[in-house]
Rosetta silent file (secondary structure, phi, psi, omega in degrees, C-alpha in Angstrom):
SEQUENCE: XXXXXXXXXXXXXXXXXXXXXXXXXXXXXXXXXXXXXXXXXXXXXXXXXXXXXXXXXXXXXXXXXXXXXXXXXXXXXXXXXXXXXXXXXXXXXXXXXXXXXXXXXXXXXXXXXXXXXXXXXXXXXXXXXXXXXXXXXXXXXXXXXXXXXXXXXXXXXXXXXXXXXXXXXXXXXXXXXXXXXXXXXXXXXXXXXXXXXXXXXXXXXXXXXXXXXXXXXXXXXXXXXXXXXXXXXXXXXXXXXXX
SCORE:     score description
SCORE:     0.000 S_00000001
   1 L     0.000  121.558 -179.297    0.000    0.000    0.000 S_00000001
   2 E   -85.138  124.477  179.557    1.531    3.321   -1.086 S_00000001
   3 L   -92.011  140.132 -166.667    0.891    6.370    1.731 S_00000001
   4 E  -132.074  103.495  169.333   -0.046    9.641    0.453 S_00000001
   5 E   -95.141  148.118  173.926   -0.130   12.877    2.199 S_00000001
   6 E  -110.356  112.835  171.846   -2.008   16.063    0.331 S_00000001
   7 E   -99.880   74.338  177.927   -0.351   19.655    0.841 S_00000001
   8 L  -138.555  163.319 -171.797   -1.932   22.143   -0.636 S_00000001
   9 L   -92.123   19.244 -176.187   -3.837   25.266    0.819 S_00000001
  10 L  -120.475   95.636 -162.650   -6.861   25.021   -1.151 S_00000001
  11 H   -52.816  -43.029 -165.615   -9.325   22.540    1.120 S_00000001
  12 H   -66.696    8.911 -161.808  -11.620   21.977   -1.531 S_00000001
  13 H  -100.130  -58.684 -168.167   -8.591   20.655   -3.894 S_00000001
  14 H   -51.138  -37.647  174.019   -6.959   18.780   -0.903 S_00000001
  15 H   -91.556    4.681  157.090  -10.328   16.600   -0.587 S_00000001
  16 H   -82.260  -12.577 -179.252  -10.790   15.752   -4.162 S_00000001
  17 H   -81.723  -30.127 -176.266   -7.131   14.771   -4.216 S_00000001
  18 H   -70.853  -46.333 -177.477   -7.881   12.592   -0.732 S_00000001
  19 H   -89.640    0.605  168.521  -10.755   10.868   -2.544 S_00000001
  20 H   -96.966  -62.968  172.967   -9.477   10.038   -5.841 S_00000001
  21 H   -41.855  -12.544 -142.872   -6.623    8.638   -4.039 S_00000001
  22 L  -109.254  -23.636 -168.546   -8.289    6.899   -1.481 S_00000001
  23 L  -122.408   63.017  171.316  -10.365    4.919   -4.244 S_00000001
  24 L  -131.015  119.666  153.909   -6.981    4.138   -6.554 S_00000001
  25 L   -77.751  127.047  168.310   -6.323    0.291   -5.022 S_00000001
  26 L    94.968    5.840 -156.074   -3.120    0.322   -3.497 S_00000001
  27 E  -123.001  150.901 -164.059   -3.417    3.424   -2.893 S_00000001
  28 L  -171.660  141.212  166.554   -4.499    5.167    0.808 S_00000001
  29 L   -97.778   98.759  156.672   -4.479    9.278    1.790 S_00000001
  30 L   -63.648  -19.687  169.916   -2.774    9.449    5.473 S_00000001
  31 E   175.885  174.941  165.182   -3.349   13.640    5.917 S_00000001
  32 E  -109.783  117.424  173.211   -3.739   16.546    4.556 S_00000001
  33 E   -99.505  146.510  174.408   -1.733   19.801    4.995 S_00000001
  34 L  -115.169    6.448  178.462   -2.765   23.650    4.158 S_00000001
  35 L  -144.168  165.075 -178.204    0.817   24.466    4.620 S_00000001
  36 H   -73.003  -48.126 -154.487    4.773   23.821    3.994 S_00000001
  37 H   -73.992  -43.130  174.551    5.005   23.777    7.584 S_00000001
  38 H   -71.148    2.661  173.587    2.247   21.395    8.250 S_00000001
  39 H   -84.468  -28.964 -160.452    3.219   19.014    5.522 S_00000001
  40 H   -83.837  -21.533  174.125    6.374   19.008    6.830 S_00000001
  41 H  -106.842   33.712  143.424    5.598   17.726   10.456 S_00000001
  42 H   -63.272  -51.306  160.415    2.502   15.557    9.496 S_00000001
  43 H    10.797  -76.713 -169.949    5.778   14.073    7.167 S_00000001
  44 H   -85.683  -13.500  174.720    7.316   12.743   10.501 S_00000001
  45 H   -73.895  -56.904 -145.980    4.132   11.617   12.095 S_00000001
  46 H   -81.915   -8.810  165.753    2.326    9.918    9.146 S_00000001
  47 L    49.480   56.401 -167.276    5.391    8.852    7.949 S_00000001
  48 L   -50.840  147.922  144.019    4.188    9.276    3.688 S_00000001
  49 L   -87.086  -44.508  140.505    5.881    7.388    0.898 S_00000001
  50 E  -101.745  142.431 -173.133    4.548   10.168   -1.130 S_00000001
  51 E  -120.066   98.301 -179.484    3.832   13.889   -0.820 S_00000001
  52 E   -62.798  122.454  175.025    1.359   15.554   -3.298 S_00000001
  53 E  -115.270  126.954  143.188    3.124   19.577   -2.995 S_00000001
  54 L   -49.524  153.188  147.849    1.400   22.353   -3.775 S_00000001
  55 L   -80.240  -40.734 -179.984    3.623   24.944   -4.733 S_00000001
  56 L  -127.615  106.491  145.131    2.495   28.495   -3.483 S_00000001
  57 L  -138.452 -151.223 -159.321    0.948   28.278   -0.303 S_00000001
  58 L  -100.592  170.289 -165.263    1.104   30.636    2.611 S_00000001
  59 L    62.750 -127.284 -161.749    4.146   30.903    5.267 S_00000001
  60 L   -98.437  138.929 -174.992    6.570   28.171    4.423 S_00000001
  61 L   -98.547 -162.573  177.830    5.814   27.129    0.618 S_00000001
  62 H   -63.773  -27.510 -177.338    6.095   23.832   -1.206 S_00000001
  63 H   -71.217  -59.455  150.389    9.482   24.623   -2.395 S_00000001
  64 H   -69.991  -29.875  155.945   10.858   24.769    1.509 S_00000001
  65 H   -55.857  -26.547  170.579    8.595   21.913    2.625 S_00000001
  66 H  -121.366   16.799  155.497   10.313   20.140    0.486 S_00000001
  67 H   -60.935  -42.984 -177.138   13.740   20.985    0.895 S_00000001
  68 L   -61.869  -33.374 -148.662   13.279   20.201    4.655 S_00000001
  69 L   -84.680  -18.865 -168.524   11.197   17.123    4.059 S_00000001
  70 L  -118.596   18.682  159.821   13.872   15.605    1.312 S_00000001
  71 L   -62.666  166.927 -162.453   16.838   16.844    3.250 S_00000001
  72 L  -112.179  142.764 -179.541   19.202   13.656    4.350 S_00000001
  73 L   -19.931  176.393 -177.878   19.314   11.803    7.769 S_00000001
  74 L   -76.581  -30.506 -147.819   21.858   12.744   10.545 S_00000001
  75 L   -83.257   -8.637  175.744   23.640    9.382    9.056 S_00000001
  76 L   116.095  -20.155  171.289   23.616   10.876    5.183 S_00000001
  77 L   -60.248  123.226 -145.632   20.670    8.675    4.017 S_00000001
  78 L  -110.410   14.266 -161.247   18.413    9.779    1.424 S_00000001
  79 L   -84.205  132.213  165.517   15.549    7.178    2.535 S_00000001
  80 L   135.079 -155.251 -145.164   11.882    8.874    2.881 S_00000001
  81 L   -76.268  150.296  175.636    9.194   10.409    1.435 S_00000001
  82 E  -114.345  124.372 -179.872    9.508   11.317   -2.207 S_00000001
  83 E  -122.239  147.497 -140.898    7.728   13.983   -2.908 S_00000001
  84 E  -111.958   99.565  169.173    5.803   14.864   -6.461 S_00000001
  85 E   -47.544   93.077  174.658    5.243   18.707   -7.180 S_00000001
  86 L   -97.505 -176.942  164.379    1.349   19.910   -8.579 S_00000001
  87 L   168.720  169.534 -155.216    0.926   23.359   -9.222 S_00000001
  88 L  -113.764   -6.046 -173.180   -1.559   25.184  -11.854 S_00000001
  89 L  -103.277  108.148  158.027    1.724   27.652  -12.972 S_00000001
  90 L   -98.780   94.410 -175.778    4.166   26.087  -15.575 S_00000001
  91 L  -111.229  110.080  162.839    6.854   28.367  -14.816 S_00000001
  92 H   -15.967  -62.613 -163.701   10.992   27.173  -15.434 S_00000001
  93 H   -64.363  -20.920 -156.314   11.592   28.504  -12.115 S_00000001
  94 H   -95.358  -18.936  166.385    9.449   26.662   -9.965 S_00000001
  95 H   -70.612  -46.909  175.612   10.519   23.450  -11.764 S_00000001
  96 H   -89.412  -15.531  159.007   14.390   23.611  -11.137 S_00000001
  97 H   -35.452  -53.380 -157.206   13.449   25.394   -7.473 S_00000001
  98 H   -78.003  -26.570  165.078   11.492   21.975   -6.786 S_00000001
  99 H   -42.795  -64.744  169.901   14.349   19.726   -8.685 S_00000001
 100 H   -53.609  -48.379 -146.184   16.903   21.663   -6.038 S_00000001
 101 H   -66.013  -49.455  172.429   14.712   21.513   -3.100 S_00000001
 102 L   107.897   56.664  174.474   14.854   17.320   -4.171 S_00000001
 103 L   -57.138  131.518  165.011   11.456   17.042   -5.634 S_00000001
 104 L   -58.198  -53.640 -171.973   10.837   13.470   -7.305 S_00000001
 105 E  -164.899 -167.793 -150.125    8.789   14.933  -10.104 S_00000001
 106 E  -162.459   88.811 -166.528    6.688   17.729  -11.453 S_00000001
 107 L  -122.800  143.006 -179.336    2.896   17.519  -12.663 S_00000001
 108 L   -88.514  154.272 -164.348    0.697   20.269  -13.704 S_00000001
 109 L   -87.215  -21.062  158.842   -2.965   20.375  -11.545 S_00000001
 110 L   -39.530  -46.527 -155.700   -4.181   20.043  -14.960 S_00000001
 111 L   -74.426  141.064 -162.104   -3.183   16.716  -15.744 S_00000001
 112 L   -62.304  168.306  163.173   -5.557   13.952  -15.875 S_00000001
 113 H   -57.375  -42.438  156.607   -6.389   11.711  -13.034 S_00000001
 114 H   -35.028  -42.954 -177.126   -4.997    8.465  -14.477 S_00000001
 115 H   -72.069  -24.155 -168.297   -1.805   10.539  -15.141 S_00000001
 116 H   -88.881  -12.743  155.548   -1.462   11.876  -11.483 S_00000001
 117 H   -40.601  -57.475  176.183   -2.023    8.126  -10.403 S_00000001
 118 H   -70.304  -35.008  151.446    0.583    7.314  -12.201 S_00000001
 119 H  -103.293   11.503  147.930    2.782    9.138  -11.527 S_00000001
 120 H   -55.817  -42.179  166.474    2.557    8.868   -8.001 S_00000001
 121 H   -35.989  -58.186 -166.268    3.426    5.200   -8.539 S_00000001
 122 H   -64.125  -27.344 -175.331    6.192    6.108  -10.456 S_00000001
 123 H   -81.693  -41.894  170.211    7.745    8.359   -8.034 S_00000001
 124 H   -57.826  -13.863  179.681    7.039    5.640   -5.095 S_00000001
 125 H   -67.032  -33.655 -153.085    9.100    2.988   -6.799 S_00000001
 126 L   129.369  -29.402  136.794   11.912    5.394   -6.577 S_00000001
 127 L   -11.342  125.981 -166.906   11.635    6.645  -10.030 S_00000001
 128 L   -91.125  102.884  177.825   12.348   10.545  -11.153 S_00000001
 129 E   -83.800   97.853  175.844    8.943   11.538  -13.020 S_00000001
 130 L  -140.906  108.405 -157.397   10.778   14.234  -15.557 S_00000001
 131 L   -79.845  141.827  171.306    9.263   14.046  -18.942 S_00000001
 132 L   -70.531    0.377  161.198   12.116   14.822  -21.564 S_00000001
 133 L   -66.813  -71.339 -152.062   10.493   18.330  -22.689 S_00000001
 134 H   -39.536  -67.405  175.194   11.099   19.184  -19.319 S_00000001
 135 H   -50.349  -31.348  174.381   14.924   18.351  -18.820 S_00000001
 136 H   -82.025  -32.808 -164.265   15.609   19.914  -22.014 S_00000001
 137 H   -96.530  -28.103  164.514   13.530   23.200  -22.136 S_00000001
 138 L  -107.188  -19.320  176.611   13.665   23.936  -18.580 S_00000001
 139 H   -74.934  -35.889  175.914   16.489   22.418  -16.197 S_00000001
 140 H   -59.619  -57.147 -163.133   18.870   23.632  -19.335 S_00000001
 141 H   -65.698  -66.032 -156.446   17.444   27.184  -19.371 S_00000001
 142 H   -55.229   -7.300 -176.709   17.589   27.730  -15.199 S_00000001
 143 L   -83.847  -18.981 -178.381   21.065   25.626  -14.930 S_00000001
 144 L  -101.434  -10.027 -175.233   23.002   28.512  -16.963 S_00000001
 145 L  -102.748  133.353 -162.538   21.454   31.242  -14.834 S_00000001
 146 L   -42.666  132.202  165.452   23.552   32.984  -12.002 S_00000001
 147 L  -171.520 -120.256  168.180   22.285   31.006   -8.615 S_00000001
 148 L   -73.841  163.338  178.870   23.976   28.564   -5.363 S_00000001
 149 L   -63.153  161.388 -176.884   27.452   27.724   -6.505 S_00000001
 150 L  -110.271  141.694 -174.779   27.758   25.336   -8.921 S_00000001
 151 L   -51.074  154.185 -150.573   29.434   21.916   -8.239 S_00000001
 152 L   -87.031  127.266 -166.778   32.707   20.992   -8.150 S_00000001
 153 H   -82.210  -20.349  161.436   33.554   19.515  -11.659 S_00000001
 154 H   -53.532  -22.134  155.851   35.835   17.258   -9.715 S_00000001
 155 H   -32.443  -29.092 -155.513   33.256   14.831   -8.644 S_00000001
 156 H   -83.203  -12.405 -176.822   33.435   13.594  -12.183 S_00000001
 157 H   -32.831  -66.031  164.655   36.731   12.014  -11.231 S_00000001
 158 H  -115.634   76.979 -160.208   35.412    9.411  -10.165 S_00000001
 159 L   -95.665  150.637  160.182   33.188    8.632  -12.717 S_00000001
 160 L  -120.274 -173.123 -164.657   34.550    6.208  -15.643 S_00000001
 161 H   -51.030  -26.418 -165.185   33.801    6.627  -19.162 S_00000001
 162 H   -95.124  -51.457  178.107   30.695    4.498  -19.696 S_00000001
 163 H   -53.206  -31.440  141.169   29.148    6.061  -16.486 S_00000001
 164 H   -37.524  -59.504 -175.157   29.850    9.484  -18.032 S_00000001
 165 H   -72.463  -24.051 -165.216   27.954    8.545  -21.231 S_00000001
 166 H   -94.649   -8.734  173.516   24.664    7.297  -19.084 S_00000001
 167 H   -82.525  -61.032  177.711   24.899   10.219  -17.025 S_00000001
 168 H   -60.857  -28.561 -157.504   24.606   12.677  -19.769 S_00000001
 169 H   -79.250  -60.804  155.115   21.837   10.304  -21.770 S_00000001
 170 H    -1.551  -70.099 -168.691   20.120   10.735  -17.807 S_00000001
 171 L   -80.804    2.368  174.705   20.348   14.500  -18.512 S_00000001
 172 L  -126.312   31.021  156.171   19.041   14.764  -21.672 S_00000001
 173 L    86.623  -21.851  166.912   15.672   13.014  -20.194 S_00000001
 174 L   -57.226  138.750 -172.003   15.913    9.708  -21.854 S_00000001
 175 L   -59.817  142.589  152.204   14.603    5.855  -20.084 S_00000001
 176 H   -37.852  -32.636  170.561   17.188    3.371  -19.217 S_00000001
 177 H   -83.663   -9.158 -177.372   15.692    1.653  -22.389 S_00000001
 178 H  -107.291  -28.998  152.049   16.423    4.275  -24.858 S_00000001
 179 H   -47.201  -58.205  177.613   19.999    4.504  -22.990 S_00000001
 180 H   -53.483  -54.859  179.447   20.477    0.880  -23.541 S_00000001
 181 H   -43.260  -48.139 -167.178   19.559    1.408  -26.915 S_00000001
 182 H   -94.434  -28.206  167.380   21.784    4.475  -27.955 S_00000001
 183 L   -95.961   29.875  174.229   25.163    2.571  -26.183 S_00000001
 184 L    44.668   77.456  170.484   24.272   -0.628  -27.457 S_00000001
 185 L  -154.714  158.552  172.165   24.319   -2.497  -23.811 S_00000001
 186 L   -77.649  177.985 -161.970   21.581   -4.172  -22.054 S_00000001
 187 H   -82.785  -56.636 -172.318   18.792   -2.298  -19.833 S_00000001
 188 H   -65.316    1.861  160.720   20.352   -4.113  -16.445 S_00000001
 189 H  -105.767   -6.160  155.755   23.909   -2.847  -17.258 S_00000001
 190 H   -70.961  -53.670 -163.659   22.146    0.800  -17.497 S_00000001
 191 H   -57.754  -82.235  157.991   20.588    0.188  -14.522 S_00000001
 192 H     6.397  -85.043  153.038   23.821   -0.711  -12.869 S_00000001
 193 H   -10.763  -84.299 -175.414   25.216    2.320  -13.945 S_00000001
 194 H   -40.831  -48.516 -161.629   22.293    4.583  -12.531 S_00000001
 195 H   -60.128  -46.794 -169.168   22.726    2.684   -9.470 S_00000001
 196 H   -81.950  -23.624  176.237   27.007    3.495   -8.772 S_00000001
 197 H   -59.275  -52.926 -154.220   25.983    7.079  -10.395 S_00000001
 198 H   -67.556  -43.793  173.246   23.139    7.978   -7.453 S_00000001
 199 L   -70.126  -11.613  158.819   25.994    6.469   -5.105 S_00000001
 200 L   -77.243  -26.332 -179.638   28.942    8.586   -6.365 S_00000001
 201 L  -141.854   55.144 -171.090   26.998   11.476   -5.648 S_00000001
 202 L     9.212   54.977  176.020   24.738   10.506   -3.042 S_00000001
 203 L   -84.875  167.088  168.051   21.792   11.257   -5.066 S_00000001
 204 L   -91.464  -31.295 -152.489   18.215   10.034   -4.508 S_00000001
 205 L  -161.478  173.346  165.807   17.060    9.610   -7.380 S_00000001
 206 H   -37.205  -51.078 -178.936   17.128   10.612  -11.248 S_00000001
 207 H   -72.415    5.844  175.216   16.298   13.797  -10.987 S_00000001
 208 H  -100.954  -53.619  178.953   19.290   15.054   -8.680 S_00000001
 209 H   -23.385  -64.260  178.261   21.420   13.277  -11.549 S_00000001
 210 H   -48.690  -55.310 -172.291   20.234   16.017  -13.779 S_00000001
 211 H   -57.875  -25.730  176.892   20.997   18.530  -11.635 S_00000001
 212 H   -85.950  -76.189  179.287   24.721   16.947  -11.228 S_00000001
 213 H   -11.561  -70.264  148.147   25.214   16.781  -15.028 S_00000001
 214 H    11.641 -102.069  162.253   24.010   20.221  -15.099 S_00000001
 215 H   -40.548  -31.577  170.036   25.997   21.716  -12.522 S_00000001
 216 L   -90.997    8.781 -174.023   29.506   20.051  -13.342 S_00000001
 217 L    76.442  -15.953  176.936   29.260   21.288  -16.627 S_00000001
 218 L   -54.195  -19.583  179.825   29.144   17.655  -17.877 S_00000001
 219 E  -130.553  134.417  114.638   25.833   18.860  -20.273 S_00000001
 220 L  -155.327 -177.137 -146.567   25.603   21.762  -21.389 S_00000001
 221 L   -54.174  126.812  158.543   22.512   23.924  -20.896 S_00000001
 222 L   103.110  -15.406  140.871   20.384   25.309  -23.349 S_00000001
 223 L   -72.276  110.954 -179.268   22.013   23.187  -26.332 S_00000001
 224 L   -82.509  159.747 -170.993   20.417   19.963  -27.691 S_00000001
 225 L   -49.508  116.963  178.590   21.386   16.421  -27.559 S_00000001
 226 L   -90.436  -19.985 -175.041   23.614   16.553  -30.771 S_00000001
 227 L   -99.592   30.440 -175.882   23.893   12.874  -30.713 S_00000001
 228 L   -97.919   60.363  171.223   19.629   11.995  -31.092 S_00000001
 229 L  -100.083  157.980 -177.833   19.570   10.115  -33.672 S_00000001
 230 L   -48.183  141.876  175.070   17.791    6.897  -34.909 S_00000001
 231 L   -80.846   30.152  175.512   18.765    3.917  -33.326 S_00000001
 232 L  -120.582   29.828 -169.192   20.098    2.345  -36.040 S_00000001
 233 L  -112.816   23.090  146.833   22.728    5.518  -36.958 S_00000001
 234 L    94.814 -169.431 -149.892   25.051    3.718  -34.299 S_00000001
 235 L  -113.501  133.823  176.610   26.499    4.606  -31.357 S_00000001
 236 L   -67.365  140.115 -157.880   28.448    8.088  -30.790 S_00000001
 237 L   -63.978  140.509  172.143   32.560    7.120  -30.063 S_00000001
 238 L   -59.970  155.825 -179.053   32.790    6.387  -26.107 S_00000001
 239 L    91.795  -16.598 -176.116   33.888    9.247  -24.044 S_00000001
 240 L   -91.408  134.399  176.189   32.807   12.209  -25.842 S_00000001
 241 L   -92.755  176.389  175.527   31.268   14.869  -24.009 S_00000001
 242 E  -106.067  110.031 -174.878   28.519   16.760  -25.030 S_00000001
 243 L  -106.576    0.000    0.000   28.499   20.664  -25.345 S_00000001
């Protein structure tokens, strides 16, 4: 059974969101919040696998609820709630804000029911819900614009070559099967990969990848995937980055 808390400050939204969840099988609402701050200690009581975030509410917003709520244990552990971004504005900033903060994913209030089902799912497996418009048109623009320091390009050290190419293919929004595809390897030696990446740089999940790509300069922003080509136009020579 997947646990679901709802934060947002508009009650009549927070109970249609409680009752479509509540009648998804497998699926169960555990609270409600009208605030960053009260999502954030219902968090530690109700103890969520996911957290539907409003973005603008009043006091502390969704963007600081969920930096607090997806900050990492005293011991460094990145274990807990994942939490899944709605909001009714699709605005660049609020998408790499929520990305930073170490938001799971990023759905419009729009978006059907089936879809917001889904991707709760997707985000409870562990899964980064970041559609590949998204990584390209917006994590690209807001990643080039003056903001916190940017990471130390030395991380990449110890990265090796093949984990390099699956990082950027990560960062330019493509599935582990369309990775597998464009290096010619199988989907469990991507996965692999993904796995020693999130553990090189103690990420939780895909979407903090992007944000490391990003940030070392390993992609960069605002320039498309130069290498997108059919999968039968081969592989691009190992090693090359992508500018």
């Amino acid at each position: 059974m997947i646990r679901v808390l709802v934060a947002d400050d508009q009650a009549l939204l927070r109970g249609s969101l409680r009752l479509l969840v509540d009648a998804e099988p497998g699926l169960v609402a555990v609270g409600e919040a009208a605030d960053g701050t009260e999502a954030v200690r219902l968090t530690a009581e109700t103890r969520p696998d996911v957290v539907l975030m409003d973005v603008r509410m009043p006091g502390l917003d969704g963007i600081g609820a969920t930096r607090l709520i997806c900050a990492p244990s005293q011991t460094g552990s990145h274990d807990g709630p994942r939490v899944l971004i709605l909001t009714m504005f699709d605005l660049d900033e609020y998408v790499y804000g929520a990305l930073r903060a170490g938001a799971s994913g990023f759905l419009l209030k729009d978006a059907p029911p089936a879809e917001l089902l889904a991707a709760i799912r997707v985000v409870a497996a562990g899964e980064a819900l970041i559609a590949p418009a998204v990584t390209r048109r917006l994590i690209a623009e807001f990643a080039r614009r003056p903001g916190p320091a940017r990471r130390d390009s030395a991380g990449l050290d110890a990265v090796t070559d093949r984990e390099r190419d699956v990082l950027e293919l990560v960062a330019r929004g493509l599935t582990n099967t369309e990775i597998a595809r464009r290096l010619f390897v199988g989907l469990s030696t991507v996965k692999t990969h993904v796995s020693h990446l999130l553990t090189k740089f103690g990420a939780r999940d895909r979407a903090q990848l992007v944000i490391v790509a990003y940030e070392t300069g390993l992609v960069t922003p605002g320039i498309a995937d130069p290498d997108r080509r059919a999968p039968d136009a081969g592989p691009r020579p190992p090693g090359r980055a992508v500018s």
